[in-house]
Amino acid sequence: ASDVYKRQIKGGAALEQLSQIQHVAFDKTGTLTVGKPQVTGVYPLELTEDALLTLAAAVEQGSTHPLAPPRGRAAPPRGSPLPAPRALRAGLGSGIEAEVDGKKVLITAADKFPSQALGQQISDLEQAGQTVIIVAVDGIAKGILALRDTLRDDAKEAVAALHELGIQGVILTGDNPRAAAAIANELGL
C-alpha cells in the first residue's frame, strides 16, 4: 500500500506537509477491512434458516448494494436453487428490495426497520461488532442476518506505525456505530 501512496505524492512541498499531519481518517470497508462481509449468524423468525437464507440470496443476486452479502455468501447451505428476483431495486440508505415468488422481500440495515421482537438480539450482535441486516417479507420481519467484515492483514501494522509517528486515526463508515467501535477498538483507533 505504501508504494501506491508514494506514486501519488509529487514534489518536495507535499512531502514536507506530510510531516505536519496529526490525524488520518480511514474509510472502514475496503481500507481497514477486506470489504467482503461474511455471514456469521442466521436468526430466523417463523422460517427455517434455509428459507431465510434463500430469500436473502435471491434478493442479493446481481446486487452491488453494500448490504448485500457477496454472491454465494448468503446462499443456502444445501445449494438449493434460488428463485429469480423481479423488480430488483436498491435504494440509497434503504436497502435492497425485490419480488420473490410473488412476495415483496426487503433486505435492510437493522436501524432502518425497527423490530421490537429482535431489538435486544440486534443490540447484542452489534455490540459484538456485527453488522445486522433485517430480512422482511411483505413488511414483516422474518429474521436477521449477522455479517462481519475481516480486518485486512496489514491494517494493524499500518495503524501501529502511524501511532509510533504520533499520528492518531479515526474511522469513517456508514456501518452501525457499535460495529464500527468494535473494529476501532481492535485497531486502537
mmCIF file of N, CA and C in Angstrom, residues 86-167:
data_model
loop_
_atom_site.group_PDB
_atom_site.id
_atom_site.type_symbol
_atom_site.label_atom_id
_atom_site.label_comp_id
_atom_site.label_asym_id
_atom_site.label_seq_id
_atom_site.Cartn_x
_atom_site.Cartn_y
_atom_site.Cartn_z
ATOM 1 N N ARG A 86 -37.592 -10.392 -9.116
ATOM 2 C CA ARG A 86 -38.146 -9.468 -10.100
ATOM 3 C C ARG A 86 -38.184 -8.083 -9.481
ATOM 4 N N ALA A 87 -38.145 -7.079 -10.321
ATOM 5 C CA ALA A 87 -38.243 -5.683 -9.882
ATOM 6 C C ALA A 87 -37.224 -5.364 -8.797
ATOM 7 N N LEU A 88 -35.984 -5.783 -8.992
ATOM 8 C CA LEU A 88 -34.919 -5.513 -8.021
ATOM 9 C C LEU A 88 -34.679 -4.016 -7.942
ATOM 10 N N ARG A 89 -34.641 -3.509 -6.727
ATOM 11 C CA ARG A 89 -34.448 -2.083 -6.528
ATOM 12 C C ARG A 89 -33.552 -1.866 -5.327
ATOM 13 N N ALA A 90 -32.510 -1.078 -5.509
ATOM 14 C CA ALA A 90 -31.620 -0.703 -4.399
ATOM 15 C C ALA A 90 -31.831 0.767 -4.122
ATOM 16 N N GLY A 91 -32.198 1.089 -2.903
ATOM 17 C CA GLY A 91 -32.434 2.477 -2.538
ATOM 18 C C GLY A 91 -31.307 2.996 -1.670
ATOM 19 N N LEU A 92 -30.931 4.232 -1.889
ATOM 20 C CA LEU A 92 -29.863 4.848 -1.111
ATOM 21 C C LEU A 92 -30.280 4.906 0.354
ATOM 22 N N GLY A 93 -29.584 4.154 1.177
ATOM 23 C CA GLY A 93 -29.862 4.150 2.607
ATOM 24 C C GLY A 93 -31.078 3.340 3.016
ATOM 25 N N SER A 94 -31.744 2.686 2.064
ATOM 26 C CA SER A 94 -32.953 1.943 2.441
ATOM 27 C C SER A 94 -32.852 0.454 2.165
ATOM 28 N N GLY A 95 -31.730 -0.021 1.682
ATOM 29 C CA GLY A 95 -31.554 -1.448 1.453
ATOM 30 C C GLY A 95 -31.875 -1.855 0.034
ATOM 31 N N ILE A 96 -32.121 -3.147 -0.149
ATOM 32 C CA ILE A 96 -32.470 -3.674 -1.464
ATOM 33 C C ILE A 96 -33.778 -4.441 -1.348
ATOM 34 N N GLU A 97 -34.554 -4.356 -2.414
ATOM 35 C CA GLU A 97 -35.881 -4.943 -2.397
ATOM 36 C C GLU A 97 -36.126 -5.635 -3.728
ATOM 37 N N ALA A 98 -36.858 -6.728 -3.679
ATOM 38 C CA ALA A 98 -37.222 -7.436 -4.900
ATOM 39 C C ALA A 98 -38.475 -8.257 -4.642
ATOM 40 N N GLU A 99 -39.132 -8.617 -5.730
ATOM 41 C CA GLU A 99 -40.254 -9.532 -5.628
ATOM 42 C C GLU A 99 -39.701 -10.941 -5.807
ATOM 43 N N VAL A 100 -39.976 -11.799 -4.842
ATOM 44 C CA VAL A 100 -39.506 -13.189 -4.884
ATOM 45 C C VAL A 100 -40.723 -14.087 -4.659
ATOM 46 N N ASP A 101 -41.004 -14.915 -5.628
ATOM 47 C CA ASP A 101 -42.171 -15.810 -5.552
ATOM 48 C C ASP A 101 -43.440 -15.053 -5.183
ATOM 49 N N GLY A 102 -43.607 -13.876 -5.783
ATOM 50 C CA GLY A 102 -44.829 -13.088 -5.576
ATOM 51 C C GLY A 102 -44.881 -12.298 -4.287
ATOM 52 N N LYS A 103 -43.788 -12.305 -3.504
ATOM 53 C CA LYS A 103 -43.761 -11.569 -2.242
ATOM 54 C C LYS A 103 -42.691 -10.492 -2.305
ATOM 55 N N LYS A 104 -42.975 -9.366 -1.652
ATOM 56 C CA LYS A 104 -42.014 -8.265 -1.608
ATOM 57 C C LYS A 104 -41.017 -8.532 -0.487
ATOM 58 N N VAL A 105 -39.745 -8.744 -0.859
ATOM 59 C CA VAL A 105 -38.701 -9.053 0.118
ATOM 60 C C VAL A 105 -37.746 -7.866 0.203
ATOM 61 N N LEU A 106 -37.516 -7.412 1.410
ATOM 62 C CA LEU A 106 -36.628 -6.288 1.673
ATOM 63 C C LEU A 106 -35.475 -6.753 2.541
ATOM 64 N N ILE A 107 -34.261 -6.357 2.164
ATOM 65 C CA ILE A 107 -33.075 -6.572 2.999
ATOM 66 C C ILE A 107 -32.563 -5.179 3.329
ATOM 67 N N THR A 108 -32.482 -4.872 4.620
ATOM 68 C CA THR A 108 -32.103 -3.522 5.017
ATOM 69 C C THR A 108 -31.364 -3.529 6.348
ATOM 70 N N ALA A 109 -30.683 -2.431 6.619
ATOM 71 C CA ALA A 109 -29.978 -2.290 7.898
ATOM 72 C C ALA A 109 -30.980 -2.333 9.041
ATOM 73 N N ALA A 110 -30.556 -2.888 10.152
ATOM 74 C CA ALA A 110 -31.449 -3.061 11.290
ATOM 75 C C ALA A 110 -32.057 -1.736 11.752
ATOM 76 N N ASP A 111 -31.301 -0.642 11.666
ATOM 77 C CA ASP A 111 -31.838 0.637 12.137
ATOM 78 C C ASP A 111 -32.860 1.241 11.177
ATOM 79 N N LYS A 112 -32.990 0.681 9.994
ATOM 80 C CA LYS A 112 -33.968 1.180 9.022
ATOM 81 C C LYS A 112 -35.301 0.439 9.133
ATOM 82 N N PHE A 113 -35.346 -0.612 9.939
ATOM 83 C CA PHE A 113 -36.553 -1.424 10.076
ATOM 84 C C PHE A 113 -36.656 -1.850 11.535
ATOM 85 N N PRO A 114 -37.075 -0.936 12.408
ATOM 86 C CA PRO A 114 -37.133 -1.256 13.834
ATOM 87 C C PRO A 114 -38.038 -2.461 14.099
ATOM 88 N N SER A 115 -37.581 -3.344 14.973
ATOM 89 C CA SER A 115 -38.348 -4.527 15.324
ATOM 90 C C SER A 115 -38.216 -4.791 16.818
ATOM 91 N N GLN A 116 -39.336 -4.695 17.533
ATOM 92 C CA GLN A 116 -39.301 -4.943 18.971
ATOM 93 C C GLN A 116 -38.932 -6.391 19.273
ATOM 94 N N ALA A 117 -39.381 -7.299 18.434
ATOM 95 C CA ALA A 117 -39.115 -8.717 18.668
ATOM 96 C C ALA A 117 -37.629 -9.041 18.567
ATOM 97 N N LEU A 118 -36.893 -8.261 17.784
ATOM 98 C CA LEU A 118 -35.479 -8.560 17.545
ATOM 99 C C LEU A 118 -34.533 -7.545 18.174
ATOM 100 N N GLY A 119 -35.088 -6.538 18.837
ATOM 101 C CA GLY A 119 -34.286 -5.419 19.331
ATOM 102 C C GLY A 119 -33.094 -5.800 20.186
ATOM 103 N N GLN A 120 -33.296 -6.629 21.202
ATOM 104 C CA GLN A 120 -32.198 -6.999 22.098
ATOM 105 C C GLN A 120 -31.154 -7.833 21.378
ATOM 106 N N GLN A 121 -31.606 -8.752 20.531
ATOM 107 C CA GLN A 121 -30.679 -9.599 19.783
ATOM 108 C C GLN A 121 -29.832 -8.761 18.829
ATOM 109 N N ILE A 122 -30.463 -7.791 18.172
ATOM 110 C CA ILE A 122 -29.736 -6.895 17.265
ATOM 111 C C ILE A 122 -28.695 -6.110 18.051
ATOM 112 N N SER A 123 -29.103 -5.569 19.192
ATOM 113 C CA SER A 123 -28.188 -4.792 20.027
ATOM 114 C C SER A 123 -26.991 -5.633 20.464
ATOM 115 N N ASP A 124 -27.245 -6.864 20.886
ATOM 116 C CA ASP A 124 -26.164 -7.756 21.329
ATOM 117 C C ASP A 124 -25.194 -8.058 20.191
ATOM 118 N N LEU A 125 -25.732 -8.333 19.005
ATOM 119 C CA LEU A 125 -24.879 -8.653 17.853
ATOM 120 C C LEU A 125 -24.041 -7.449 17.440
ATOM 121 N N GLU A 126 -24.670 -6.267 17.411
ATOM 122 C CA GLU A 126 -23.932 -5.061 17.035
ATOM 123 C C GLU A 126 -22.850 -4.749 18.055
ATOM 124 N N GLN A 127 -23.149 -4.968 19.323
ATOM 125 C CA GLN A 127 -22.155 -4.733 20.376
ATOM 126 C C GLN A 127 -20.935 -5.630 20.184
ATOM 127 N N ALA A 128 -21.164 -6.795 19.588
ATOM 128 C CA ALA A 128 -20.072 -7.748 19.334
ATOM 129 C C ALA A 128 -19.374 -7.460 18.004
ATOM 130 N N GLY A 129 -19.705 -6.323 17.375
ATOM 131 C CA GLY A 129 -19.011 -5.936 16.145
ATOM 132 C C GLY A 129 -19.633 -6.464 14.874
ATOM 133 N N GLN A 130 -20.845 -6.971 14.959
ATOM 134 C CA GLN A 130 -21.526 -7.498 13.776
ATOM 135 C C GLN A 130 -22.334 -6.390 13.102
ATOM 136 N N THR A 131 -22.468 -6.492 11.799
ATOM 137 C CA THR A 131 -23.400 -5.664 11.056
ATOM 138 C C THR A 131 -24.655 -6.505 10.898
ATOM 139 N N VAL A 132 -25.797 -5.956 11.294
ATOM 140 C CA VAL A 132 -27.030 -6.726 11.306
ATOM 141 C C VAL A 132 -27.976 -6.203 10.237
ATOM 142 N N ILE A 133 -28.510 -7.133 9.441
ATOM 143 C CA ILE A 133 -29.500 -6.757 8.444
ATOM 144 C C ILE A 133 -30.788 -7.544 8.698
ATOM 145 N N ILE A 134 -31.885 -6.876 8.414
ATOM 146 C CA ILE A 134 -33.217 -7.465 8.568
ATOM 147 C C ILE A 134 -33.666 -7.996 7.217
ATOM 148 N N VAL A 135 -34.297 -9.141 7.235
ATOM 149 C CA VAL A 135 -34.965 -9.667 6.042
ATOM 150 C C VAL A 135 -36.452 -9.600 6.352
ATOM 151 N N ALA A 136 -37.185 -8.812 5.550
ATOM 152 C CA ALA A 136 -38.622 -8.640 5.760
ATOM 153 C C ALA A 136 -39.379 -9.120 4.521
ATOM 154 N N VAL A 137 -40.529 -9.716 4.761
ATOM 155 C CA VAL A 137 -41.395 -10.180 3.677
ATOM 156 C C VAL A 137 -42.737 -9.486 3.832
ATOM 157 N N ASP A 138 -43.147 -8.778 2.771
ATOM 158 C CA ASP A 138 -44.407 -8.034 2.781
ATOM 159 C C ASP A 138 -44.544 -7.171 4.028
ATOM 160 N N GLY A 139 -43.432 -6.511 4.405
ATOM 161 C CA GLY A 139 -43.441 -5.563 5.507
ATOM 162 C C GLY A 139 -43.322 -6.161 6.898
ATOM 163 N N ILE A 140 -43.105 -7.475 6.998
ATOM 164 C CA ILE A 140 -42.991 -8.133 8.308
ATOM 165 C C ILE A 140 -41.603 -8.754 8.434
ATOM 166 N N ALA A 141 -40.904 -8.444 9.528
ATOM 167 C CA ALA A 141 -39.573 -9.003 9.756
ATOM 168 C C ALA A 141 -39.657 -10.517 9.846
ATOM 169 N N LYS A 142 -38.820 -11.192 9.065
ATOM 170 C CA LYS A 142 -38.787 -12.654 9.067
ATOM 171 C C LYS A 142 -37.482 -13.205 9.625
ATOM 172 N N GLY A 143 -36.566 -12.308 9.954
ATOM 173 C CA GLY A 143 -35.317 -12.754 10.557
ATOM 174 C C GLY A 143 -34.204 -11.766 10.309
ATOM 175 N N ILE A 144 -33.055 -12.093 10.875
ATOM 176 C CA ILE A 144 -31.883 -11.233 10.706
ATOM 177 C C ILE A 144 -30.683 -12.072 10.291
ATOM 178 N N LEU A 145 -29.796 -11.406 9.596
ATOM 179 C CA LEU A 145 -28.500 -11.984 9.251
ATOM 180 C C LEU A 145 -27.447 -11.110 9.895
ATOM 181 N N ALA A 146 -26.468 -11.733 10.524
ATOM 182 C CA ALA A 146 -25.334 -11.007 11.088
ATOM 183 C C ALA A 146 -24.162 -11.170 10.127
ATOM 184 N N LEU A 147 -23.489 -10.071 9.829
ATOM 185 C CA LEU A 147 -22.346 -10.068 8.920
ATOM 186 C C LEU A 147 -21.147 -9.485 9.635
ATOM 187 N N ARG A 148 -19.989 -9.910 9.231
ATOM 188 C CA ARG A 148 -18.767 -9.302 9.759
ATOM 189 C C ARG A 148 -17.724 -9.296 8.668
ATOM 190 N N ASP A 149 -17.099 -8.151 8.524
ATOM 191 C CA ASP A 149 -16.005 -7.994 7.575
ATOM 192 C C ASP A 149 -14.706 -8.204 8.345
ATOM 193 N N THR A 150 -13.754 -8.881 7.753
ATOM 194 C CA THR A 150 -12.494 -9.151 8.446
ATOM 195 C C THR A 150 -11.489 -8.040 8.191
ATOM 196 N N LEU A 151 -10.629 -7.838 9.174
ATOM 197 C CA LEU A 151 -9.577 -6.833 9.034
ATOM 198 C C LEU A 151 -8.593 -7.251 7.950
ATOM 199 N N ARG A 152 -8.078 -6.273 7.229
ATOM 200 C CA ARG A 152 -7.005 -6.550 6.279
ATOM 201 C C ARG A 152 -5.768 -6.978 7.060
ATOM 202 N N ASP A 153 -4.958 -7.812 6.437
ATOM 203 C CA ASP A 153 -3.755 -8.314 7.101
ATOM 204 C C ASP A 153 -2.825 -7.196 7.551
ATOM 205 N N ASP A 154 -2.763 -6.102 6.778
ATOM 206 C CA ASP A 154 -1.815 -5.036 7.076
ATOM 207 C C ASP A 154 -2.408 -3.882 7.888
ATOM 208 N N ALA A 155 -3.679 -3.969 8.269
ATOM 209 C CA ALA A 155 -4.339 -2.851 8.950
ATOM 210 C C ALA A 155 -3.715 -2.556 10.314
ATOM 211 N N LYS A 156 -3.523 -3.574 11.138
ATOM 212 C CA LYS A 156 -2.960 -3.344 12.479
ATOM 213 C C LYS A 156 -1.552 -2.775 12.387
ATOM 214 N N GLU A 157 -0.768 -3.325 11.472
ATOM 215 C CA GLU A 157 0.610 -2.864 11.297
ATOM 216 C C GLU A 157 0.644 -1.404 10.849
ATOM 217 N N ALA A 158 -0.218 -1.044 9.912
ATOM 218 C CA ALA A 158 -0.242 0.339 9.406
ATOM 219 C C ALA A 158 -0.659 1.320 10.490
ATOM 220 N N VAL A 159 -1.687 0.976 11.249
ATOM 221 C CA VAL A 159 -2.157 1.861 12.314
ATOM 222 C C VAL A 159 -1.104 1.979 13.410
ATOM 223 N N ALA A 160 -0.448 0.870 13.755
ATOM 224 C CA ALA A 160 0.608 0.898 14.771
ATOM 225 C C ALA A 160 1.770 1.780 14.317
ATOM 226 N N ALA A 161 2.117 1.695 13.036
ATOM 227 C CA ALA A 161 3.213 2.523 12.505
ATOM 228 C C ALA A 161 2.856 4.006 12.583
ATOM 229 N N LEU A 162 1.597 4.340 12.303
ATOM 230 C CA LEU A 162 1.162 5.735 12.413
ATOM 231 C C LEU A 162 1.204 6.202 13.870
ATOM 232 N N HIS A 163 0.779 5.334 14.778
ATOM 233 C CA HIS A 163 0.815 5.690 16.211
ATOM 234 C C HIS A 163 2.248 5.984 16.664
ATOM 235 N N GLU A 164 3.193 5.200 16.158
ATOM 236 C CA GLU A 164 4.605 5.427 16.510
ATOM 237 C C GLU A 164 5.085 6.795 16.036
ATOM 238 N N LEU A 165 4.481 7.293 14.970
ATOM 239 C CA LEU A 165 4.828 8.614 14.448
ATOM 240 C C LEU A 165 4.030 9.730 15.127
ATOM 241 N N GLY A 166 3.169 9.347 16.081
ATOM 242 C CA GLY A 166 2.362 10.343 16.780
ATOM 243 C C GLY A 166 1.102 10.735 16.024
ATOM 244 N N ILE A 167 0.711 9.943 15.058
ATOM 245 C CA ILE A 167 -0.474 10.244 14.255
ATOM 246 C C ILE A 167 -1.634 9.399 14.751
#
